[in-house]
Amino acid sequence: MIDEKVRRPLPTVTGIAARLAITALKTHNVALAPLLQRAGLSAHDFDVGQQRISAASQGKFLECAAEALNDSAFGLHLAKEANPRETGLLFYVTSAATNIEEALALFARYSRIADEAVTIRHAHAREGLTAEISFIGLPRHAAKQVTEFGVSVTIRALREIAGRKIRPTHLSFLHARNSDLREFEAFFGCPVEFGASGDQVAFSNETLALPLVTEDPHLLETLRPICEEAAKARGTARGSLRAAVENEAQKLLPHGKAQRHRVAKTLGHSGRTLTRKLADEGTTYEQVLDQLRQSLAHQYIKERGVSLSQIAWLLGYEGSTSFNHAFKRWTGRSPSAARNQKQLPA
């Protein structure tokens, strides 16, 4: 008998976002089976409450659901309806902390209990703290909705355990967006930057010091060893090198610096080693970069507020002409023609 941890796809998540998405789709009478199939899931994956699913599949499913519902801010809307307590152990250990700073530290330490694909690093400065979010084994370009959901539901949880409307000082997302901006800034209560160099949330020292209305030192003492074991059981997420290359290249594309040697260095490889390891996965750096650009282009084309020249820059092209040639090679038509059509290429 194959051990479940070996057999299941890694990294995995508890699937809270996917379950909420299923409820939303049912409410709007949208057929579930085709969307689940596109994401590599089935209804049976949600038969058992504690069963985990692939992080990549959940990300894909939310993208499919957003498209089916024609809701560009689907992840944010899901988070507004979510109950943070559904994250279970992660919520309760965080809520038992003394203040926001300790709660954020606990959340970063134990986040993989709920999501093995996410890692959170804190950078302290004189004015406060910045939490930087990164992904392992999950292509960031295919995780727009689930990233917005995760950050939004985390802020909701902080507001609940603090008993007040916690506001970051600044928030940035790696992906581009020119629609629904006011809704995002109204929800977070701070400037929100899209098309940034990374996914980051910043908090002031004043916010970090806020006490929690749910503080419970005895509960925290009880839950700590349980969380340590649960986090240890989740281990370190494994993912393809391709996904890691895509995530690093996406950060560098808008600056025109997504060269192989730069990405290789960031991942701790030489250019030659990166080439060899990608070959072991049946691809090349050039193929990964081209397909990443194609996927991002299809996303950006749907953002009516992002001009074609901006898309060219976001994809790391020297100008619109180069982008036009690439888009025609991918789809057989110009970017402007694709934008004017309701149905974009899958």
Coordinates of N, CA and C in Angstrom, one line a residue, residues 3 11 40 49 96 101-102 109 126 132 143 145 179 182 193 199 212 225 234 275 289 313 327 329 333:
D3 N 2.0 4.9 0.8 CA 1.8 5.9 1.8 C 1.2 7.1 1.2
P11 N 2.9 20.6 -3.4 CA 2.4 20.9 -2.0 C 0.9 20.8 -2.0
G40 N -8.0 19.7 -12.5 CA -7.4 18.4 -12.0 C -8.1 17.9 -10.7
G49 N -14.1 16.0 5.0 CA -13.8 17.4 5.4 C -12.3 17.7 5.6
A96 N -4.6 33.2 20.0 CA -4.2 33.2 21.4 C -3.0 34.1 21.8
E101 N 1.9 41.6 16.5 CA 3.2 41.1 16.1 C 3.4 39.7 16.4
E102 N 3.0 39.2 17.6 CA 3.2 37.8 18.0 C 2.3 37.0 17.1
R109 N 5.1 31.1 11.2 CA 5.7 29.8 11.6 C 4.9 28.6 11.2
R126 N 12.7 50.3 11.1 CA 12.4 51.2 12.2 C 11.0 51.6 12.2
E132 N 6.9 39.2 3.6 CA 7.0 38.9 2.2 C 6.5 37.5 2.0
A143 N -1.9 31.9 -9.9 CA -2.4 32.0 -8.5 C -2.9 33.3 -8.1
Q145 N -6.0 34.8 -8.1 CA -7.2 34.8 -7.2 C -6.9 34.2 -5.8
S179 N -8.3 47.0 -12.6 CA -9.7 47.0 -12.3 C -10.0 46.8 -10.9
R182 N -10.4 50.5 -6.4 CA -11.0 51.2 -5.3 C -11.6 50.2 -4.3
E193 N -0.6 48.2 -4.3 CA 0.1 48.3 -5.6 C 0.1 47.0 -6.3
D199 N 5.0 40.0 -3.5 CA 3.8 40.0 -2.7 C 4.2 40.4 -1.2
L212 N -4.6 41.7 21.5 CA -5.7 40.9 20.9 C -6.8 40.7 22.0
P225 N 2.8 23.0 21.1 CA 3.4 21.7 20.8 C 2.6 20.9 19.7
R234 N 3.8 18.3 8.0 CA 3.6 18.9 6.6 C 4.9 18.9 5.9
T275 N 20.2 24.7 -16.8 CA 19.8 24.1 -18.1 C 19.7 22.6 -18.0
L289 N 10.2 30.5 -20.2 CA 10.0 31.9 -20.3 C 8.9 32.3 -21.3
W313 N 5.7 46.0 -21.5 CA 6.7 46.3 -20.5 C 6.6 45.2 -19.4
F327 N 2.7 37.7 -29.6 CA 1.3 37.3 -29.4 C 0.7 36.7 -30.7
R329 N 2.4 34.9 -32.8 CA 3.0 33.6 -32.9 C 2.2 32.6 -31.9
R333 N -3.2 35.9 -34.0 CA -3.9 37.2 -34.1 C -3.2 38.3 -33.3

